[in-house]
Amino acid sequence: PPGATAEPPAGAAARLADDSDLLRALARDLTRRIAAIGAAGEIRLDRPAYAGAPPQLRRRVLARLLRLLPSEPHPPRQASLAALDAALCAPGRLPPRTLHGCVILAAPAHAVLCREPAALPARGPAGRALDGRWRLPDLPGLTPGPLGVPGLAALRREAEAGRWTAPSAWAAAPRPARESGPALWRDDGALAAAPHAEFGHASADDLLAARILG
């Protein structure tokens, strides 16, 4: 229109930066309200609260969780993200699905996101975060790695022998979450510790919890 002037580039850039900062702050607040870390290290989402949030914020939160959980530098594809968002907002239970190295399970009241066991790294050297997430103690003769199927089998043998009792909250967590949890392994291949299962005498610091809820 007559008399109108274009916004200077610097002003437009500052406004966009302000908008982006606001969205990030709103997304962090939404994450704190709807997300919690479960007993096996899984992320649990309040599904009705998620569905009631504005679509732009929902997808931003979901993309961030699906990027941080597997320590991926990039978010999932927009089409896949939109399909998962729509499924989580629909009523009822959902069949399990995988996306971006994660497993997504959804009951009517909540959804669970955890690492896809098949996408987990192999056992590796101590001194760095396992899967970019778990910080385990550096102990001589012990190697950090995911609990996996061998770890679950070892815990079952310990339980059958009466040497270990599974914590109820951990036992109730979805199997993929338990399987993808951290563990310490001896050089002979025996399970030495599974912190979330309260087996052994090691603890694991969850770096993800601070990233998403801090």
PDB file of C-alpha atoms in Angstrom:
ATOM      1  CA  PRO A   1       0.000   0.000   0.000  1.00  0.00           C
ATOM      2  CA  PRO A   2       1.070   3.637  -0.503  1.00  0.00           C
ATOM      3  CA  GLY A   3       3.493   4.806   2.141  1.00  0.00           C
ATOM      4  CA  ALA A   4       4.333   1.291   3.308  1.00  0.00           C
ATOM      5  CA  THR A   5       7.976   0.414   3.715  1.00  0.00           C
ATOM      6  CA  ALA A   6       9.591  -2.991   3.710  1.00  0.00           C
ATOM      7  CA  GLU A   7      10.887  -4.240   7.018  1.00  0.00           C
ATOM      8  CA  PRO A   8      14.707  -3.973   7.159  1.00  0.00           C
ATOM      9  CA  PRO A   9      16.425  -7.379   6.854  1.00  0.00           C
ATOM     10  CA  ALA A  10      18.007  -7.028  10.282  1.00  0.00           C
ATOM     11  CA  GLY A  11      14.627  -6.357  11.878  1.00  0.00           C
ATOM     12  CA  ALA A  12      13.014  -9.323  10.112  1.00  0.00           C
ATOM     13  CA  ALA A  13      15.856 -11.605  11.226  1.00  0.00           C
ATOM     14  CA  ALA A  14      15.522 -10.425  14.828  1.00  0.00           C
ATOM     15  CA  ARG A  15      11.762 -11.005  14.783  1.00  0.00           C
ATOM     16  CA  LEU A  16      12.215 -14.520  13.394  1.00  0.00           C
ATOM     17  CA  ALA A  17      14.833 -15.252  16.047  1.00  0.00           C
ATOM     18  CA  ASP A  18      12.437 -14.048  18.750  1.00  0.00           C
ATOM     19  CA  ASP A  19       9.683 -16.276  17.338  1.00  0.00           C
ATOM     20  CA  SER A  20      12.032 -19.246  17.273  1.00  0.00           C
ATOM     21  CA  ASP A  21      13.140 -18.627  20.876  1.00  0.00           C
ATOM     22  CA  LEU A  22       9.506 -18.428  21.959  1.00  0.00           C
ATOM     23  CA  LEU A  23       8.653 -21.698  20.225  1.00  0.00           C
ATOM     24  CA  ARG A  24      11.617 -23.415  21.862  1.00  0.00           C
ATOM     25  CA  ALA A  25      10.554 -22.159  25.282  1.00  0.00           C
ATOM     26  CA  LEU A  26       6.959 -23.279  24.733  1.00  0.00           C
ATOM     27  CA  ALA A  27       8.140 -26.670  23.495  1.00  0.00           C
ATOM     28  CA  ARG A  28      10.346 -27.153  26.570  1.00  0.00           C
ATOM     29  CA  ASP A  29       7.424 -26.264  28.826  1.00  0.00           C
ATOM     30  CA  LEU A  30       5.130 -28.691  27.000  1.00  0.00           C
ATOM     31  CA  THR A  31       7.756 -31.434  27.254  1.00  0.00           C
ATOM     32  CA  ARG A  32       8.020 -30.989  31.020  1.00  0.00           C
ATOM     33  CA  ARG A  33       4.233 -31.194  31.347  1.00  0.00           C
ATOM     34  CA  ILE A  34       3.611 -34.263  29.209  1.00  0.00           C
ATOM     35  CA  ALA A  35       6.837 -36.317  29.359  1.00  0.00           C
ATOM     36  CA  ALA A  36       8.475 -38.384  32.084  1.00  0.00           C
ATOM     37  CA  ILE A  37      11.323 -40.890  32.224  1.00  0.00           C
ATOM     38  CA  GLY A  38      10.110 -44.392  33.088  1.00  0.00           C
ATOM     39  CA  ALA A  39      11.711 -47.043  35.271  1.00  0.00           C
ATOM     40  CA  ALA A  40      13.581 -48.655  32.358  1.00  0.00           C
ATOM     41  CA  GLY A  41      14.701 -45.326  30.883  1.00  0.00           C
ATOM     42  CA  GLU A  42      11.820 -45.042  28.445  1.00  0.00           C
ATOM     43  CA  ILE A  43      10.030 -41.769  27.706  1.00  0.00           C
ATOM     44  CA  ARG A  44       6.376 -41.817  28.708  1.00  0.00           C
ATOM     45  CA  LEU A  45       3.996 -39.283  27.165  1.00  0.00           C
ATOM     46  CA  ASP A  46       0.627 -38.220  28.552  1.00  0.00           C
ATOM     47  CA  ARG A  47      -1.317 -38.915  25.383  1.00  0.00           C
ATOM     48  CA  PRO A  48      -4.452 -36.801  26.026  1.00  0.00           C
ATOM     49  CA  ALA A  49      -2.290 -33.831  27.063  1.00  0.00           C
ATOM     50  CA  TYR A  50      -0.170 -34.307  23.963  1.00  0.00           C
ATOM     51  CA  ALA A  51      -3.230 -34.404  21.704  1.00  0.00           C
ATOM     52  CA  GLY A  52      -4.607 -31.241  23.303  1.00  0.00           C
ATOM     53  CA  ALA A  53      -1.509 -29.158  22.546  1.00  0.00           C
ATOM     54  CA  PRO A  54      -1.226 -26.947  19.422  1.00  0.00           C
ATOM     55  CA  PRO A  55      -0.108 -28.995  16.392  1.00  0.00           C
ATOM     56  CA  GLN A  56       3.048 -26.966  15.765  1.00  0.00           C
ATOM     57  CA  LEU A  57       4.229 -27.472  19.345  1.00  0.00           C
ATOM     58  CA  ARG A  58       3.268 -31.163  19.374  1.00  0.00           C
ATOM     59  CA  ARG A  59       5.331 -31.923  16.292  1.00  0.00           C
ATOM     60  CA  ARG A  60       8.250 -29.863  17.553  1.00  0.00           C
ATOM     61  CA  VAL A  61       8.310 -31.805  20.829  1.00  0.00           C
ATOM     62  CA  LEU A  62       7.922 -35.156  19.079  1.00  0.00           C
ATOM     63  CA  ALA A  63      10.694 -34.386  16.587  1.00  0.00           C
ATOM     64  CA  ARG A  64      13.016 -33.364  19.412  1.00  0.00           C
ATOM     65  CA  LEU A  65      12.355 -36.539  21.399  1.00  0.00           C
ATOM     66  CA  LEU A  66      12.872 -38.728  18.342  1.00  0.00           C
ATOM     67  CA  ARG A  67      16.156 -36.964  17.686  1.00  0.00           C
ATOM     68  CA  LEU A  68      17.502 -36.962  21.257  1.00  0.00           C
ATOM     69  CA  LEU A  69      16.472 -40.497  22.227  1.00  0.00           C
ATOM     70  CA  PRO A  70      18.680 -42.165  19.581  1.00  0.00           C
ATOM     71  CA  SER A  71      21.238 -39.295  19.639  1.00  0.00           C
ATOM     72  CA  GLU A  72      20.605 -38.496  15.991  1.00  0.00           C
ATOM     73  CA  PRO A  73      21.802 -35.156  14.604  1.00  0.00           C
ATOM     74  CA  HIS A  74      18.734 -34.761  12.400  1.00  0.00           C
ATOM     75  CA  PRO A  75      14.999 -35.118  13.108  1.00  0.00           C
ATOM     76  CA  PRO A  76      12.814 -37.690  11.298  1.00  0.00           C
ATOM     77  CA  ARG A  77      11.263 -36.892   7.941  1.00  0.00           C
ATOM     78  CA  GLN A  78       8.306 -34.539   8.108  1.00  0.00           C
ATOM     79  CA  ALA A  79       5.911 -37.014   6.468  1.00  0.00           C
ATOM     80  CA  SER A  80       6.784 -39.747   8.971  1.00  0.00           C
ATOM     81  CA  LEU A  81       6.555 -37.284  11.848  1.00  0.00           C
ATOM     82  CA  ALA A  82       3.140 -36.044  10.718  1.00  0.00           C
ATOM     83  CA  ALA A  83       1.845 -39.616  10.420  1.00  0.00           C
ATOM     84  CA  LEU A  84       3.012 -40.489  13.941  1.00  0.00           C
ATOM     85  CA  ASP A  85       1.595 -37.244  15.329  1.00  0.00           C
ATOM     86  CA  ALA A  86      -1.802 -38.012  13.777  1.00  0.00           C
ATOM     87  CA  ALA A  87      -1.732 -41.564  15.155  1.00  0.00           C
ATOM     88  CA  LEU A  88      -0.926 -40.353  18.674  1.00  0.00           C
ATOM     89  CA  CYS A  89      -3.791 -37.864  18.520  1.00  0.00           C
ATOM     90  CA  ALA A  90      -6.294 -40.508  17.413  1.00  0.00           C
ATOM     91  CA  PRO A  91      -8.144 -42.408  20.172  1.00  0.00           C
ATOM     92  CA  GLY A  92      -7.400 -45.962  21.179  1.00  0.00           C
ATOM     93  CA  ARG A  93      -4.404 -48.260  21.365  1.00  0.00           C
ATOM     94  CA  LEU A  94      -1.875 -48.284  18.540  1.00  0.00           C
ATOM     95  CA  PRO A  95       0.121 -51.237  17.222  1.00  0.00           C
ATOM     96  CA  PRO A  96       3.851 -50.950  17.920  1.00  0.00           C
ATOM     97  CA  ARG A  97       5.855 -49.086  15.290  1.00  0.00           C
ATOM     98  CA  THR A  98       9.438 -48.010  14.767  1.00  0.00           C
ATOM     99  CA  LEU A  99      10.724 -44.660  13.583  1.00  0.00           C
ATOM    100  CA  HIS A 100      14.158 -43.037  13.568  1.00  0.00           C
ATOM    101  CA  GLY A 101      15.769 -45.745  15.705  1.00  0.00           C
ATOM    102  CA  CYS A 102      12.946 -45.693  18.261  1.00  0.00           C
ATOM    103  CA  VAL A 103      10.055 -47.955  19.198  1.00  0.00           C
ATOM    104  CA  ILE A 104       6.695 -46.270  19.808  1.00  0.00           C
ATOM    105  CA  LEU A 105       3.985 -48.029  21.829  1.00  0.00           C
ATOM    106  CA  ALA A 106       0.690 -46.341  22.608  1.00  0.00           C
ATOM    107  CA  ALA A 107      -2.056 -47.259  25.069  1.00  0.00           C
ATOM    108  CA  PRO A 108      -5.125 -44.996  25.308  1.00  0.00           C
ATOM    109  CA  ALA A 109      -3.757 -42.975  28.237  1.00  0.00           C
ATOM    110  CA  HIS A 110      -0.075 -42.822  27.398  1.00  0.00           C
ATOM    111  CA  ALA A 111       2.544 -43.472  24.762  1.00  0.00           C
ATOM    112  CA  VAL A 112       6.000 -44.920  25.316  1.00  0.00           C
ATOM    113  CA  LEU A 113       9.084 -44.064  23.294  1.00  0.00           C
ATOM    114  CA  CYS A 114      12.228 -46.127  23.717  1.00  0.00           C
ATOM    115  CA  ARG A 115      15.269 -47.124  21.721  1.00  0.00           C
ATOM    116  CA  GLU A 116      14.834 -49.747  19.049  1.00  0.00           C
ATOM    117  CA  PRO A 117      16.951 -52.665  20.323  1.00  0.00           C
ATOM    118  CA  ALA A 118      18.058 -53.626  16.801  1.00  0.00           C
ATOM    119  CA  ALA A 119      19.463 -50.109  16.288  1.00  0.00           C
ATOM    120  CA  LEU A 120      21.590 -50.056  19.467  1.00  0.00           C
ATOM    121  CA  PRO A 121      25.388 -49.931  19.237  1.00  0.00           C
ATOM    122  CA  ALA A 122      27.486 -52.918  20.228  1.00  0.00           C
ATOM    123  CA  ARG A 123      29.386 -53.043  23.496  1.00  0.00           C
ATOM    124  CA  GLY A 124      32.120 -50.450  23.435  1.00  0.00           C
ATOM    125  CA  PRO A 125      34.985 -48.952  25.393  1.00  0.00           C
ATOM    126  CA  ALA A 126      34.409 -47.309  28.738  1.00  0.00           C
ATOM    127  CA  GLY A 127      34.834 -43.592  29.211  1.00  0.00           C
ATOM    128  CA  ARG A 128      32.184 -42.367  26.823  1.00  0.00           C
ATOM    129  CA  ALA A 129      28.411 -42.271  26.991  1.00  0.00           C
ATOM    130  CA  LEU A 130      26.773 -45.508  25.884  1.00  0.00           C
ATOM    131  CA  ASP A 131      24.489 -44.780  22.922  1.00  0.00           C
ATOM    132  CA  GLY A 132      25.120 -41.083  23.562  1.00  0.00           C
ATOM    133  CA  ARG A 133      22.923 -41.360  26.641  1.00  0.00           C
ATOM    134  CA  TRP A 134      24.111 -43.521  29.532  1.00  0.00           C
ATOM    135  CA  ARG A 135      27.175 -42.639  31.570  1.00  0.00           C
ATOM    136  CA  LEU A 136      28.388 -45.768  33.357  1.00  0.00           C
ATOM    137  CA  PRO A 137      31.317 -46.149  35.762  1.00  0.00           C
ATOM    138  CA  ASP A 138      34.706 -46.989  34.274  1.00  0.00           C
ATOM    139  CA  LEU A 139      35.596 -50.195  36.105  1.00  0.00           C
ATOM    140  CA  PRO A 140      38.526 -52.517  35.268  1.00  0.00           C
ATOM    141  CA  GLY A 141      37.496 -55.591  33.342  1.00  0.00           C
ATOM    142  CA  LEU A 142      33.964 -54.339  32.642  1.00  0.00           C
ATOM    143  CA  THR A 143      32.606 -53.157  29.298  1.00  0.00           C
ATOM    144  CA  PRO A 144      29.475 -51.005  28.884  1.00  0.00           C
ATOM    145  CA  GLY A 145      26.792 -52.097  26.462  1.00  0.00           C
ATOM    146  CA  PRO A 146      23.039 -52.524  26.084  1.00  0.00           C
ATOM    147  CA  LEU A 147      21.346 -55.158  28.221  1.00  0.00           C
ATOM    148  CA  GLY A 148      19.870 -56.819  25.148  1.00  0.00           C
ATOM    149  CA  VAL A 149      18.444 -60.311  24.859  1.00  0.00           C
ATOM    150  CA  PRO A 150      21.512 -61.908  26.546  1.00  0.00           C
ATOM    151  CA  GLY A 151      21.126 -59.598  29.529  1.00  0.00           C
ATOM    152  CA  LEU A 152      17.433 -60.343  29.940  1.00  0.00           C
ATOM    153  CA  ALA A 153      18.207 -64.067  29.745  1.00  0.00           C
ATOM    154  CA  ALA A 154      20.936 -63.682  32.383  1.00  0.00           C
ATOM    155  CA  LEU A 155      18.559 -61.824  34.696  1.00  0.00           C
ATOM    156  CA  ARG A 156      15.927 -64.506  34.244  1.00  0.00           C
ATOM    157  CA  ARG A 157      18.462 -67.155  35.331  1.00  0.00           C
ATOM    158  CA  GLU A 158      19.377 -65.043  38.355  1.00  0.00           C
ATOM    159  CA  ALA A 159      15.702 -64.741  39.277  1.00  0.00           C
ATOM    160  CA  GLU A 160      15.102 -68.481  38.869  1.00  0.00           C
ATOM    161  CA  ALA A 161      18.066 -69.172  41.148  1.00  0.00           C
ATOM    162  CA  GLY A 162      16.659 -66.814  43.779  1.00  0.00           C
ATOM    163  CA  ARG A 163      19.626 -64.433  43.581  1.00  0.00           C
ATOM    164  CA  TRP A 164      17.738 -61.433  42.189  1.00  0.00           C
ATOM    165  CA  THR A 165      14.206 -60.039  42.217  1.00  0.00           C
ATOM    166  CA  ALA A 166      13.063 -57.718  39.455  1.00  0.00           C
ATOM    167  CA  PRO A 167      11.874 -54.283  40.613  1.00  0.00           C
ATOM    168  CA  SER A 168       8.140 -54.127  39.888  1.00  0.00           C
ATOM    169  CA  ALA A 169       8.274 -50.856  37.935  1.00  0.00           C
ATOM    170  CA  TRP A 170      11.155 -52.102  35.779  1.00  0.00           C
ATOM    171  CA  ALA A 171       9.441 -55.441  35.165  1.00  0.00           C
ATOM    172  CA  ALA A 172       6.269 -53.629  34.065  1.00  0.00           C
ATOM    173  CA  ALA A 173       8.130 -51.511  31.491  1.00  0.00           C
ATOM    174  CA  PRO A 174       7.858 -52.578  27.834  1.00  0.00           C
ATOM    175  CA  ARG A 175      10.348 -55.248  26.812  1.00  0.00           C
ATOM    176  CA  PRO A 176      12.078 -53.031  24.198  1.00  0.00           C
ATOM    177  CA  ALA A 177      12.761 -50.464  26.929  1.00  0.00           C
ATOM    178  CA  ARG A 178      14.213 -53.083  29.277  1.00  0.00           C
ATOM    179  CA  GLU A 179      16.241 -54.634  26.470  1.00  0.00           C
ATOM    180  CA  SER A 180      17.749 -51.304  25.420  1.00  0.00           C
ATOM    181  CA  GLY A 181      18.814 -50.305  28.944  1.00  0.00           C
ATOM    182  CA  PRO A 182      22.460 -49.993  30.022  1.00  0.00           C
ATOM    183  CA  ALA A 183      24.581 -52.806  31.397  1.00  0.00           C
ATOM    184  CA  LEU A 184      28.149 -53.691  32.313  1.00  0.00           C
ATOM    185  CA  TRP A 185      29.677 -56.900  31.006  1.00  0.00           C
ATOM    186  CA  ARG A 186      32.672 -58.918  32.231  1.00  0.00           C
ATOM    187  CA  ASP A 187      35.448 -59.947  29.867  1.00  0.00           C
ATOM    188  CA  ASP A 188      34.136 -63.521  29.928  1.00  0.00           C
ATOM    189  CA  GLY A 189      30.749 -62.323  28.653  1.00  0.00           C
ATOM    190  CA  ALA A 190      28.902 -62.576  31.976  1.00  0.00           C
ATOM    191  CA  LEU A 191      26.536 -59.834  33.024  1.00  0.00           C
ATOM    192  CA  ALA A 192      28.053 -57.779  35.853  1.00  0.00           C
ATOM    193  CA  ALA A 193      25.463 -55.049  36.376  1.00  0.00           C
ATOM    194  CA  ALA A 194      22.147 -53.787  35.048  1.00  0.00           C
ATOM    195  CA  PRO A 195      21.510 -50.515  36.926  1.00  0.00           C
ATOM    196  CA  HIS A 196      17.848 -50.056  36.048  1.00  0.00           C
ATOM    197  CA  ALA A 197      17.105 -53.632  37.041  1.00  0.00           C
ATOM    198  CA  GLU A 198      18.923 -53.089  40.354  1.00  0.00           C
ATOM    199  CA  PHE A 199      21.303 -55.908  39.527  1.00  0.00           C
ATOM    200  CA  GLY A 200      24.956 -55.540  40.502  1.00  0.00           C
ATOM    201  CA  HIS A 201      26.515 -52.547  42.187  1.00  0.00           C
ATOM    202  CA  ALA A 202      26.734 -49.916  39.447  1.00  0.00           C
ATOM    203  CA  SER A 203      24.648 -46.885  38.637  1.00  0.00           C
ATOM    204  CA  ALA A 204      24.028 -45.186  35.296  1.00  0.00           C
ATOM    205  CA  ASP A 205      23.547 -41.467  34.789  1.00  0.00           C
ATOM    206  CA  ASP A 206      20.801 -40.688  32.281  1.00  0.00           C
ATOM    207  CA  LEU A 207      22.036 -37.773  30.178  1.00  0.00           C
ATOM    208  CA  LEU A 208      18.795 -37.703  28.191  1.00  0.00           C
ATOM    209  CA  ALA A 209      16.673 -36.850  31.227  1.00  0.00           C
ATOM    210  CA  ALA A 210      18.614 -33.626  31.738  1.00  0.00           C
ATOM    211  CA  ARG A 211      18.411 -32.770  28.044  1.00  0.00           C
ATOM    212  CA  ILE A 212      14.676 -33.115  27.668  1.00  0.00           C
ATOM    213  CA  LEU A 213      13.411 -32.199  31.122  1.00  0.00           C
ATOM    214  CA  GLY A 214      16.077 -29.767  32.330  1.00  0.00           C
TER     215      GLY A 214
END
